Coordinates of C-alpha atoms in Angstrom, one line a residue:
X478 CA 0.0 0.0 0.0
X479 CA 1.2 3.4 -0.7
X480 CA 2.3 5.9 1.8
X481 CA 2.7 9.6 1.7
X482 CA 4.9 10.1 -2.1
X483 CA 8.1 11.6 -1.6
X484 CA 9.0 15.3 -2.2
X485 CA 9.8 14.7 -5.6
X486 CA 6.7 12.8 -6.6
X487 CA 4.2 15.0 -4.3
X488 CA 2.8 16.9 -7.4
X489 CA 0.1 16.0 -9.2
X490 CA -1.6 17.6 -12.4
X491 CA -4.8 16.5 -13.8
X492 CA -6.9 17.8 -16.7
X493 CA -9.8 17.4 -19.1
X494 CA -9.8 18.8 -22.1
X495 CA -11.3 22.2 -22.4
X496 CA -14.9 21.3 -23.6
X497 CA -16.3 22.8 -26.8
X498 CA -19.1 24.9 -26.1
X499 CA -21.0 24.9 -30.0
X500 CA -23.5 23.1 -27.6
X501 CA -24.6 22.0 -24.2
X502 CA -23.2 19.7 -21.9
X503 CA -23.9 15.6 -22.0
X504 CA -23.0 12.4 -20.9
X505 CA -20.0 12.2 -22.3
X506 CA -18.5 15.4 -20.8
X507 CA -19.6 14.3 -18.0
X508 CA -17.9 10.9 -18.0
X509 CA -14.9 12.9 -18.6
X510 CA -14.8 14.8 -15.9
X511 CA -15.6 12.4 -13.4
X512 CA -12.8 10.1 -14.3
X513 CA -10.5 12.6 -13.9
X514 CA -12.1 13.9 -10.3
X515 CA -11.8 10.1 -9.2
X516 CA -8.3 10.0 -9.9
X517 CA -7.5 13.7 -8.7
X518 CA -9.8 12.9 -5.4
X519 CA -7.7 9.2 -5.0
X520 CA -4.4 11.0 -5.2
X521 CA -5.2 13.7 -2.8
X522 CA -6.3 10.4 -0.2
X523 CA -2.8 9.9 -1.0
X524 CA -1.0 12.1 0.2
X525 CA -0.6 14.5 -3.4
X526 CA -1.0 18.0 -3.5
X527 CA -3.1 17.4 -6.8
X528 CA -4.1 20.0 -9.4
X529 CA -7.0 19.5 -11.3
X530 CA -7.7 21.7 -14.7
X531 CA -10.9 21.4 -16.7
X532 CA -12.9 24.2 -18.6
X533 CA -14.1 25.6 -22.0
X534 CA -12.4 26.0 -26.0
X535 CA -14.5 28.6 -26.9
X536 CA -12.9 29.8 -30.6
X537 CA -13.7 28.7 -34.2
X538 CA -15.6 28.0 -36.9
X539 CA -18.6 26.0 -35.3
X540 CA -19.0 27.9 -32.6
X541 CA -19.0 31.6 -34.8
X542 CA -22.0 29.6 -36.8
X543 CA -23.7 28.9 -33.5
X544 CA -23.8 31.9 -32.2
X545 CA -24.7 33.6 -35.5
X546 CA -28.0 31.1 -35.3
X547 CA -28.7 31.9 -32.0
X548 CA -28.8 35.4 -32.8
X549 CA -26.0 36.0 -30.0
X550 CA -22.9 37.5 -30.2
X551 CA -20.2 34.8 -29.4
X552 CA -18.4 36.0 -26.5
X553 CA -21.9 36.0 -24.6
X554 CA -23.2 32.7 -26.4
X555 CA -20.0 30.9 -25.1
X556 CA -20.1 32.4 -21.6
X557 CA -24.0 31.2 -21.5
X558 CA -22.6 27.4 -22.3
X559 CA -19.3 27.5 -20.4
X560 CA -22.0 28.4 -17.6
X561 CA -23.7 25.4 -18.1
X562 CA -21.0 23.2 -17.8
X563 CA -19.8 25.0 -14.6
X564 CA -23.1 24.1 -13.2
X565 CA -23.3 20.8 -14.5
X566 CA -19.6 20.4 -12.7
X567 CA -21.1 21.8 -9.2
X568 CA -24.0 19.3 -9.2
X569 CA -21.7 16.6 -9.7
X570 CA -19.0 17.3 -7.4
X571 CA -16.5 17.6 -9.5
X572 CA -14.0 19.2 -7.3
X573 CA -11.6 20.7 -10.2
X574 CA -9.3 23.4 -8.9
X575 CA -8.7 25.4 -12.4
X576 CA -11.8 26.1 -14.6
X577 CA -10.1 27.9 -17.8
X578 CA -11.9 29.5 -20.7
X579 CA -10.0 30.4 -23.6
X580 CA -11.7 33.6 -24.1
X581 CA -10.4 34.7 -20.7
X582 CA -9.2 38.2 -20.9
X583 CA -5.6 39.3 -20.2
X584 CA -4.8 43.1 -18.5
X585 CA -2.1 45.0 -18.6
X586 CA 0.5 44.8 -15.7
X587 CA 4.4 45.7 -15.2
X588 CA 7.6 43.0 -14.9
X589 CA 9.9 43.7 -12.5
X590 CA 11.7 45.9 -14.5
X591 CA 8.7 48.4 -14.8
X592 CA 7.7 46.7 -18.5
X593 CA 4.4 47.2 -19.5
X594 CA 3.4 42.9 -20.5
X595 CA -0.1 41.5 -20.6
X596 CA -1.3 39.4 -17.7
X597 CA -4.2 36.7 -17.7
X598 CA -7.1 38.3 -15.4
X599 CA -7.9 34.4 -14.9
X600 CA -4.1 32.9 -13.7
X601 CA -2.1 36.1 -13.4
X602 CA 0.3 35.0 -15.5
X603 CA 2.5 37.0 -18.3
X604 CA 1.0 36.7 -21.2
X605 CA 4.1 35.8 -24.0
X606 CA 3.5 36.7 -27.9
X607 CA 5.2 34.7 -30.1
X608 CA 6.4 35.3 -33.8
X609 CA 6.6 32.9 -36.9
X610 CA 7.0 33.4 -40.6
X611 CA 4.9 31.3 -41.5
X612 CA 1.9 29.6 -40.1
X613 CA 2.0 25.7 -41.3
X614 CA 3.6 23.7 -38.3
X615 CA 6.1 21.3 -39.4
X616 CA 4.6 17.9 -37.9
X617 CA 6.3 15.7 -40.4
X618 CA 9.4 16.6 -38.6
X619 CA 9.1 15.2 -35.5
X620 CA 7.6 11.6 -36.6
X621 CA 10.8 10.1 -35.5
X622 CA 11.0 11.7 -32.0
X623 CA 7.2 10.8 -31.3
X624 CA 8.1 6.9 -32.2
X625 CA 10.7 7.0 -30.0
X626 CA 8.8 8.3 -27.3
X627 CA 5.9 5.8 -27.5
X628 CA 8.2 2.7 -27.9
X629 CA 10.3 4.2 -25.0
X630 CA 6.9 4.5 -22.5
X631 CA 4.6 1.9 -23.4
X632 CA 2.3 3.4 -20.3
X633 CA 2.4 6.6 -22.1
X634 CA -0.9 6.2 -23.7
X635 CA -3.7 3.9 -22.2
X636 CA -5.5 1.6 -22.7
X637 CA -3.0 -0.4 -24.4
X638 CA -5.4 -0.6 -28.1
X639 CA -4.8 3.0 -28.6
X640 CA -1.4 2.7 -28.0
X641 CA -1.5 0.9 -30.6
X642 CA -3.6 3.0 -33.0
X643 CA -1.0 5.6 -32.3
X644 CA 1.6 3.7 -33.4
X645 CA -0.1 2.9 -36.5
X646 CA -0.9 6.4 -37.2
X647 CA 3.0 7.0 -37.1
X648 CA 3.8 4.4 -39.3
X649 CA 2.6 7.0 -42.1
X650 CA 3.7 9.9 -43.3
X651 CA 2.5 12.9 -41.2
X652 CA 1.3 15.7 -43.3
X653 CA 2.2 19.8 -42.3
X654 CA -0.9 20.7 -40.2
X655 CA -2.1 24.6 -40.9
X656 CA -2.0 26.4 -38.0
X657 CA -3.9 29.8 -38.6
X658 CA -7.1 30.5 -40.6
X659 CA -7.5 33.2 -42.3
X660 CA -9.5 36.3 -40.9
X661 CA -11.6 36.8 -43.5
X662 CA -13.3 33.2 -42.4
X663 CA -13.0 32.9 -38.9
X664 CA -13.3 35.9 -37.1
X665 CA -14.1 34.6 -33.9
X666 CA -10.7 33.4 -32.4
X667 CA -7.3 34.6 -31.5
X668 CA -5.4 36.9 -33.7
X669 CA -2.3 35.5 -35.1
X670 CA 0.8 37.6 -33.1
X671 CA 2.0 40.5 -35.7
X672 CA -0.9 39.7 -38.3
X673 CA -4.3 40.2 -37.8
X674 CA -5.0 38.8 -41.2
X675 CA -4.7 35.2 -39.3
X676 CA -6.6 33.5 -36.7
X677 CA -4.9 30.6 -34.5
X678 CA -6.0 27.5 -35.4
X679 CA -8.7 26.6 -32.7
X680 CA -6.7 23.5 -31.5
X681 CA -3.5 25.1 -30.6
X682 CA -5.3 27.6 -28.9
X683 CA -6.9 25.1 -27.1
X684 CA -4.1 22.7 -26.1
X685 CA -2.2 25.2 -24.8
X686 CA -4.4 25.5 -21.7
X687 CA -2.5 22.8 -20.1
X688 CA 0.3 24.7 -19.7
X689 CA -1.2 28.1 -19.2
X690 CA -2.6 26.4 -15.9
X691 CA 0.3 24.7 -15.3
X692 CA 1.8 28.2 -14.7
X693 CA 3.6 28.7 -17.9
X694 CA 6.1 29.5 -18.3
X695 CA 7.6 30.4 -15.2
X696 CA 6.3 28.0 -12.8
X697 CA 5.0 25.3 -14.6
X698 CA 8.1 22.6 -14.0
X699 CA 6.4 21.6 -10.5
X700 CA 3.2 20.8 -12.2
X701 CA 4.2 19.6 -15.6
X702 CA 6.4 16.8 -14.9
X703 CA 3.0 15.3 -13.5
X704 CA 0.8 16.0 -16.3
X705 CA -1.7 13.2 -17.3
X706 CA -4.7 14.0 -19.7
X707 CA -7.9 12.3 -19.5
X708 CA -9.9 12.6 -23.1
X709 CA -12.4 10.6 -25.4
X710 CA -11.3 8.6 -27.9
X711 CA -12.4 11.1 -30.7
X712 CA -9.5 13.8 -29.7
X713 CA -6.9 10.9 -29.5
X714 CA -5.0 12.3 -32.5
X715 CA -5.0 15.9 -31.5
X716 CA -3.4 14.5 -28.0
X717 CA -1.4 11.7 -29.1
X718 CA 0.5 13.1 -32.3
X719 CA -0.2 17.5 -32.3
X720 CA -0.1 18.0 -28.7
X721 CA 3.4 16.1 -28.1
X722 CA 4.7 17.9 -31.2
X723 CA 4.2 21.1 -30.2
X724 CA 5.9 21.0 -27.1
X725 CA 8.8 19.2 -28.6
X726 CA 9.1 22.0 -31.3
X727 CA 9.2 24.2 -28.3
X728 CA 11.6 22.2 -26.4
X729 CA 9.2 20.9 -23.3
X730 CA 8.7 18.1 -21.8
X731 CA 6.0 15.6 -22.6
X732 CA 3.1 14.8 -20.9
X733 CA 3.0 11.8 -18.2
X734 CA 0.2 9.9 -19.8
X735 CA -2.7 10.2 -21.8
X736 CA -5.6 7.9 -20.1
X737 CA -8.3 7.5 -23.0
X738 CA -11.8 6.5 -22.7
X739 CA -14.4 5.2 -25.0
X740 CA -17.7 6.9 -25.8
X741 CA -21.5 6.4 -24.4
X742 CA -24.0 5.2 -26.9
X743 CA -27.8 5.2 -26.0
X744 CA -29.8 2.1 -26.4
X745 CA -27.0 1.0 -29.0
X746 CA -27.3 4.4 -30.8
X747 CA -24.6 7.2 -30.8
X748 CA -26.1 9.9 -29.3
X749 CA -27.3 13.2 -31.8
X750 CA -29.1 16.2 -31.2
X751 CA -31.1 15.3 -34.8
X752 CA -32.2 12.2 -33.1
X753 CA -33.2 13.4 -30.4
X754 CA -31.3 10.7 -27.5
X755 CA -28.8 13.5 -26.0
X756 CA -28.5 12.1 -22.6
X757 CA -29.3 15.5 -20.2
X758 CA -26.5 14.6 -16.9
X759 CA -28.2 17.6 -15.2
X760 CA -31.7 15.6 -15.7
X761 CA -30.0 12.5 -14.4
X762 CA -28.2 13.5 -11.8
X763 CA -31.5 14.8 -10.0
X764 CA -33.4 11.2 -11.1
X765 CA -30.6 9.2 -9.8
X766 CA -28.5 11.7 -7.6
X767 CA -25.2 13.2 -7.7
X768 CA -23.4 10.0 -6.5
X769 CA -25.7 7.4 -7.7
X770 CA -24.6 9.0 -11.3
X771 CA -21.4 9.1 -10.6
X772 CA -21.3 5.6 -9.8
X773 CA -23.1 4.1 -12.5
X774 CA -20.7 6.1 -15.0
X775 CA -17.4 4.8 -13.1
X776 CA -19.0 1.0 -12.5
X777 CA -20.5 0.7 -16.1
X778 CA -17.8 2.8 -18.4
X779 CA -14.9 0.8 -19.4
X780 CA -12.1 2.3 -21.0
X781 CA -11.8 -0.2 -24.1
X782 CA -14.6 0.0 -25.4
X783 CA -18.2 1.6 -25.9
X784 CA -20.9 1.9 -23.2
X785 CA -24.3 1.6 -23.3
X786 CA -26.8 4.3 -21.3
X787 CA -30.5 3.1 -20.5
X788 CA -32.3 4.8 -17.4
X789 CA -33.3 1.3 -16.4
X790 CA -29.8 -0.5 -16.3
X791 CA -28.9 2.7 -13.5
X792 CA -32.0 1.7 -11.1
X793 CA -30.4 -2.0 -11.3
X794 CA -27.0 -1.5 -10.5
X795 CA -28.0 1.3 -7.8
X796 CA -30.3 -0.5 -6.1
X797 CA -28.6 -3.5 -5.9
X798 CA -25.2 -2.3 -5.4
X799 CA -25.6 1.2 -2.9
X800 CA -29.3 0.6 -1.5
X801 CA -29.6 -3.3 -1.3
X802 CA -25.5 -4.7 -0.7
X803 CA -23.9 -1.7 0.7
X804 CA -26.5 0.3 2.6
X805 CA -28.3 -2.8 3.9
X806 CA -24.9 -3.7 5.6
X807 CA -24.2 -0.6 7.0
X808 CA -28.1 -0.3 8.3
X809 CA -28.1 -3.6 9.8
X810 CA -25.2 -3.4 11.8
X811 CA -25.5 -0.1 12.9
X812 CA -29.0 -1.1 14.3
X813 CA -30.1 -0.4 18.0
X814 CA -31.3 -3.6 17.9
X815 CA -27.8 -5.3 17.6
X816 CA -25.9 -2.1 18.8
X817 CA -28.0 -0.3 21.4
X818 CA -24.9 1.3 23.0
X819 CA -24.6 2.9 19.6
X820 CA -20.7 2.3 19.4
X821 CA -17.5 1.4 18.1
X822 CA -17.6 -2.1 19.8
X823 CA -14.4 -4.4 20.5
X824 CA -12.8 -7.0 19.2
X825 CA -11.9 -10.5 21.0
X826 CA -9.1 -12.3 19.9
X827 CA -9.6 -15.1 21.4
X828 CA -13.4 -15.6 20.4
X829 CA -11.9 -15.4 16.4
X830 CA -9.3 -16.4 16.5
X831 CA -8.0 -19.0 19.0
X832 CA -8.1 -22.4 19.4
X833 CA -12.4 -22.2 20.5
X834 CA -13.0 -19.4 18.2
X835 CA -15.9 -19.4 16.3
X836 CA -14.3 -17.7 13.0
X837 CA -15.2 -20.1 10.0
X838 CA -12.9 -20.9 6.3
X839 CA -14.8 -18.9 4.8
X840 CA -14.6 -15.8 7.3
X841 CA -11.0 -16.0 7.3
X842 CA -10.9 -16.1 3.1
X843 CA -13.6 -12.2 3.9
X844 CA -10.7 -11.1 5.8
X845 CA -7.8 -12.3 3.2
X846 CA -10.0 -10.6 0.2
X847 CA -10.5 -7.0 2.5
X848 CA -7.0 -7.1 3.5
X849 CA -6.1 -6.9 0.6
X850 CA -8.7 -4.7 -1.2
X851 CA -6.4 -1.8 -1.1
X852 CA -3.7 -2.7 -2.7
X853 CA -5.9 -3.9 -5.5
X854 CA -8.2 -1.0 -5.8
X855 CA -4.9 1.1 -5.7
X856 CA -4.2 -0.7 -8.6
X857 CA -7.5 -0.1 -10.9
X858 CA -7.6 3.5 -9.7
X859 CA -4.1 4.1 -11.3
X860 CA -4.9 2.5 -14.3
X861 CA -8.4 4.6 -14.3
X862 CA -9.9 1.3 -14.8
X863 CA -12.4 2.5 -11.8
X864 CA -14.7 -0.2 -13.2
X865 CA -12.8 -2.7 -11.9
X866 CA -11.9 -1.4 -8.7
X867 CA -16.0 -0.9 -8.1
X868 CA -16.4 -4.8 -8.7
X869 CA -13.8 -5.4 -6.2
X870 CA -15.1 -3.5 -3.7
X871 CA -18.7 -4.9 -4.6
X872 CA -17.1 -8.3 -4.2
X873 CA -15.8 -7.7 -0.8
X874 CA -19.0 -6.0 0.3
X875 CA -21.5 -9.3 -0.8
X876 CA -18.4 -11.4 1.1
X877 CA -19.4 -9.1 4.1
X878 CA -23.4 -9.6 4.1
X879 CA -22.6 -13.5 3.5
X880 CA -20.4 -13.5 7.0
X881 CA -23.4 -11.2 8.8
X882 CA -25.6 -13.5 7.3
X883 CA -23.9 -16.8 8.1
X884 CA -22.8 -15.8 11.8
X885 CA -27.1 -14.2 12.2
X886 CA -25.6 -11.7 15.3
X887 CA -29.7 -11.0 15.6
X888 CA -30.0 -14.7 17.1
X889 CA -27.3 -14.8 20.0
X890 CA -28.5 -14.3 23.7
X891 CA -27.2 -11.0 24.6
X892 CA -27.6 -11.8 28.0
X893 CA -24.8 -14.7 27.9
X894 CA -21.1 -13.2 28.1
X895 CA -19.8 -15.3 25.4
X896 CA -22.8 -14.5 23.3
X897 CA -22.0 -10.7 23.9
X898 CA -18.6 -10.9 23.5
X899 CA -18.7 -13.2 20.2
X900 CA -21.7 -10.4 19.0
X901 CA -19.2 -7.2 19.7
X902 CA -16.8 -9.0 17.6
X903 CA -18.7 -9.9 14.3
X904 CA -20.0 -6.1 14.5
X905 CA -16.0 -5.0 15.2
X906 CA -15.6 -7.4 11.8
X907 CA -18.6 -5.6 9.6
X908 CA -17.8 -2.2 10.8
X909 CA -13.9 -2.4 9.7
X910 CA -15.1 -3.6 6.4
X911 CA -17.5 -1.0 5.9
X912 CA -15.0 1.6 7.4
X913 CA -12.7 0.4 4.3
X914 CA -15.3 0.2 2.0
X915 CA -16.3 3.9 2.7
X916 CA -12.7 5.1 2.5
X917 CA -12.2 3.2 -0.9
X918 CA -14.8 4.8 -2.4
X919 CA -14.4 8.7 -1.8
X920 CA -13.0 9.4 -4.8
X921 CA -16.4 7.6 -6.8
X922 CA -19.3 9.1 -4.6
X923 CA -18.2 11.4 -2.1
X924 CA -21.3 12.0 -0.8
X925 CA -22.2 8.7 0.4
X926 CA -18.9 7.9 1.8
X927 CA -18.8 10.7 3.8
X928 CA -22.4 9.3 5.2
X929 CA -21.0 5.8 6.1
X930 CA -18.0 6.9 7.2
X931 CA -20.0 9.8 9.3
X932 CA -22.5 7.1 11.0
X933 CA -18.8 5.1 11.7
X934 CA -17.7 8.1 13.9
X935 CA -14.8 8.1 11.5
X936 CA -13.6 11.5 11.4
X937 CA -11.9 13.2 8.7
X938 CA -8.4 12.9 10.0
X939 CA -9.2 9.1 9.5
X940 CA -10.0 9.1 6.2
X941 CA -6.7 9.1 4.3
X942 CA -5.5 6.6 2.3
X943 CA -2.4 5.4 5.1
X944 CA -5.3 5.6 8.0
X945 CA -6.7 2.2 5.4
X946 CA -5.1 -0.4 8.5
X947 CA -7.9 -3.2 8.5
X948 CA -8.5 -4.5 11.6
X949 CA -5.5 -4.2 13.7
X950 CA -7.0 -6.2 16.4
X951 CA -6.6 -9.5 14.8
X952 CA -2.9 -8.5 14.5
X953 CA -2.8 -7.5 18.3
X954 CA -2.2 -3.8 17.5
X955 CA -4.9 -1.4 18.8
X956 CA -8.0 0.0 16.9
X957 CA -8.5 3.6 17.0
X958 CA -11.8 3.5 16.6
X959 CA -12.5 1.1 19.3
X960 CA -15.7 2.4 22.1
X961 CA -15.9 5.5 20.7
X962 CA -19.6 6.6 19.8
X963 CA -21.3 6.1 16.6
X964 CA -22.5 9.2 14.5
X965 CA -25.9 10.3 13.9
X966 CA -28.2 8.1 12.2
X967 CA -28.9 9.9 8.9
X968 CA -31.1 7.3 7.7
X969 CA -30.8 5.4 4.7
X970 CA -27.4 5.2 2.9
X971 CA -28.8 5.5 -0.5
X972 CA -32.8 5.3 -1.0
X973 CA -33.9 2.2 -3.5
X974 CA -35.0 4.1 -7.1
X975 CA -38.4 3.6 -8.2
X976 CA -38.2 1.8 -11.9
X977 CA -41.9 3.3 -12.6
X978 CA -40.5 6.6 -12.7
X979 CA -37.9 6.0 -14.8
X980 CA -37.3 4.4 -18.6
X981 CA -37.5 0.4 -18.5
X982 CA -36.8 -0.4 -22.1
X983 CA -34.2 -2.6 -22.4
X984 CA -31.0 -2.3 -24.3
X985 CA -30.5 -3.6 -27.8
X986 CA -28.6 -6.6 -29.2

């Protein structure tokens, strides 16, 4: 298990991509963002002073012709959709600490020499204005250094299949790629440096608000070295082959990794606005809730490959995995019935574990599997194959109802000593499970973690990822946790979601 990173790995940068605002927010965005808060949220459990950048590319083409049909001009049209996305962000919980648009203004300010420079109003960074003769950037030149990078950091662009499709892609011949558009066209976008004939092309201007938050370029060497992007599939190109040869043309470092993830399809259909089957995640997240969202989109979305949406498919996996498995666990053994002193009870050794203890095979094989959950969920979290982390932790909580269930803690005699003793213990047992189960999960639905964890009388300073020790009892260390009181009872963990209010069609084969 990890432990607090040393000083030179304690950085951590995170971003999105800057989402295009020709239109409003959906599923997809969404699943973006919340990969990269699970990760961002994981590494600040351990220990990382994490950055997290997301935001709006509001320049070009597509976005001009958008406004122009709404009858808006575009700096207000693409403030009234980067709006939308901020809210979207806020109702999710997506705890990003950089929102950047690139139509943020710069000011005018002084260098320490008493220089008049432009600042960003956003970062407060200098604003630098480059120069070029010409305005076609020469990506065939730096084929060779990209294949050399890729075959020298095989983890530099995941999952492994578009790894590969990079590759492939450099196996060809890469062509020049324009990088202005002339004024007379695009009007709505970033005037070339020393001629205003010439509009940056909307993709440099957009990738280049990694490193503006980054703190480019005076600062951004304690962030960059970190740098992972998480992206969709359909911008692989732009970060797998442009984006790595623009900083090499101006002689920086490349990012970490790029973590890529496949798209959402509805009802086997690719979602379209002409369709009409553009998922709403605002809608959502008040049918389902914040966290119930959330989790669906990390448990369902794999990385490889593309996902299927249906409203009923969410009320299954909800109900049965936070309202039935998880919060029937934490309900029953929190229950005055079982618990009427309403605490952190203790743990006998001797009742589990010695020669007349009443610990089964298969309770020993729960504790095995819990141990060792973090280590394994550490694992899927890195790989931001959250997915599988989720069905290791939903493993581990069924294991948990099976021992509750097997050892029936409702049936002993309270009033016998060894009855009381052995009932402490299998509610010691339960509540260290679900006190890992809850920590685990912060980074997927903070919300309801911070519920269980709550009605544990785990505090905050208990939450980390190194406070993870399972059950130190058993290993004759002492619990910290151990008779202290039990926090309020909230109710239920998550509330069971009606199917008649939501869509039961079934997906398509």
């Amino acid at each position: 298990m990890s432990t607090h990173p040393s000083s030179d790995l304690e950085h951590f940068f995170i971003t999105t991509p800057i989402f295009y605002v020709n239109a409003s927010p959906h599923l997809g965005h969404l699943f973006s963002a919340v990969t990269a808060d699970c990760l961002h949220r994981y590494k600040l459990l351990q220990g990382f002073t994490s950055k997290f950048s997301t935001g709006t590319d509001e320049h070009g083409l597509k976005i001009q012709q958008a406004a122009e049909a709404a009858g808006r001009d575009p700096l207000s049209f693409c403030t009234d959709v980067s709006e939308r996305f901020k809210h979207l962000f806020v109702k999710c919980n997506i705890s990003y600490t950089d929102y950047i648009r690139t139509t943020d203004p710069v000011a005018d300010a002084s260098d320490s020499t008493g220089k008049r420079i432009k600042i960003s109003l956003e970062s407060g960074h200098k604003v630098e204005w480059m120069k070029e003769e010409n305005y076609m950037f020469r990506l065939s030149k730096f084929r060779g250094q990209l294949l050399d990078w890729l075959t020298g950091n095989p983890g530099a662009i995941q999952p492994e299949r578009f790894y590969q499709d990079v590759l492939q892609w450099l196996q060809e011949e890469l062509p020049d790629l324009s990088v202005s558009r002339q004024r007379s066209r695009l009007q709505w976008g970033i005037p070339v440096p020393g001629d205003p004939e010439q509009t940056v092309y909307v993709w440099l201007d957009a990738l280049v608000n990694y490193l503006t938050v980054a703190g480019y370029p005076d600062d951004h060497r304690l962030w960059w070295n970190s740098a992972t992007h998480v992206i969709g599939k359909d911008i692989l190109k732009f970060h797998a082959i442009y984006w790595p040869a623009f900083l090499l043309g101006a002689g920086l470092p490349l990012p970490q990794a790029v973590r890529v993830h496949s798209h959402w399809t509805v009802e086997g259909k690719k979602m379209s606005k002409s369709v009409g089957n553009v998922v709403d995640p605002i809608e959502k997240s008040q049918m389902f809730t914040a966290d119930g969202l959330r989790y669906f989109l990390l448990r369902q979305g794999v990385p490889d490959s593309d996902c299927d949406y249906y409203d009923s498919k969410v009320v299954k996996v909800l109900n049965a995995e936070l309202a039935d498995s998880l919060g029937g666990l934490l309900n029953r053994c929190t229950a005055l019935a079982l618990n009427p002193a309403q605490r952190y009870p203790p743990f006998c050794t001797e009742l589990f574990h010695g020669t007349m203890g009443r610990a089964t095979p298969e309770d020993h094989h729960m504790l095995d599997a819990v141990r060792d959950l973090p280590s394994v969920v550490e694992r899927h979290y890195e790989s931001l194959r959250v997915y599988k982390a989720l069905e290791a932790i939903g493993g581990c909580v069924r294991l948990t109802n099976g021992f509750v269930q097997r050892h029936a803690p409702w049936k002993l005699n309270s009033g016998d000593e060894g009855d009381r003793r052995w009932l402490d213990t299998l509610l010691h047992v339960a509540f260290e499970c679900l006190r890992t189960y809850g920590t685990l999960l912060q980074p997927v639905v903070p919300e309801i973690s911070n519920k269980l964890l709550s009605r544990l009388g785990v505090g905050p300073d208990h939450r980390s990822w190194a406070a993870l020790s399972f059950l130190p009892r058993s290993r004759g260390m002492a619990c910290p946790f151990e008779g202290r009181a039990l926090g309020s009872d909230s109710g239920v963990l998550f509330s069971r979601l009606d199917p008649v209010n939501t869509d039961n069609r079934k997906p398509r084969h």
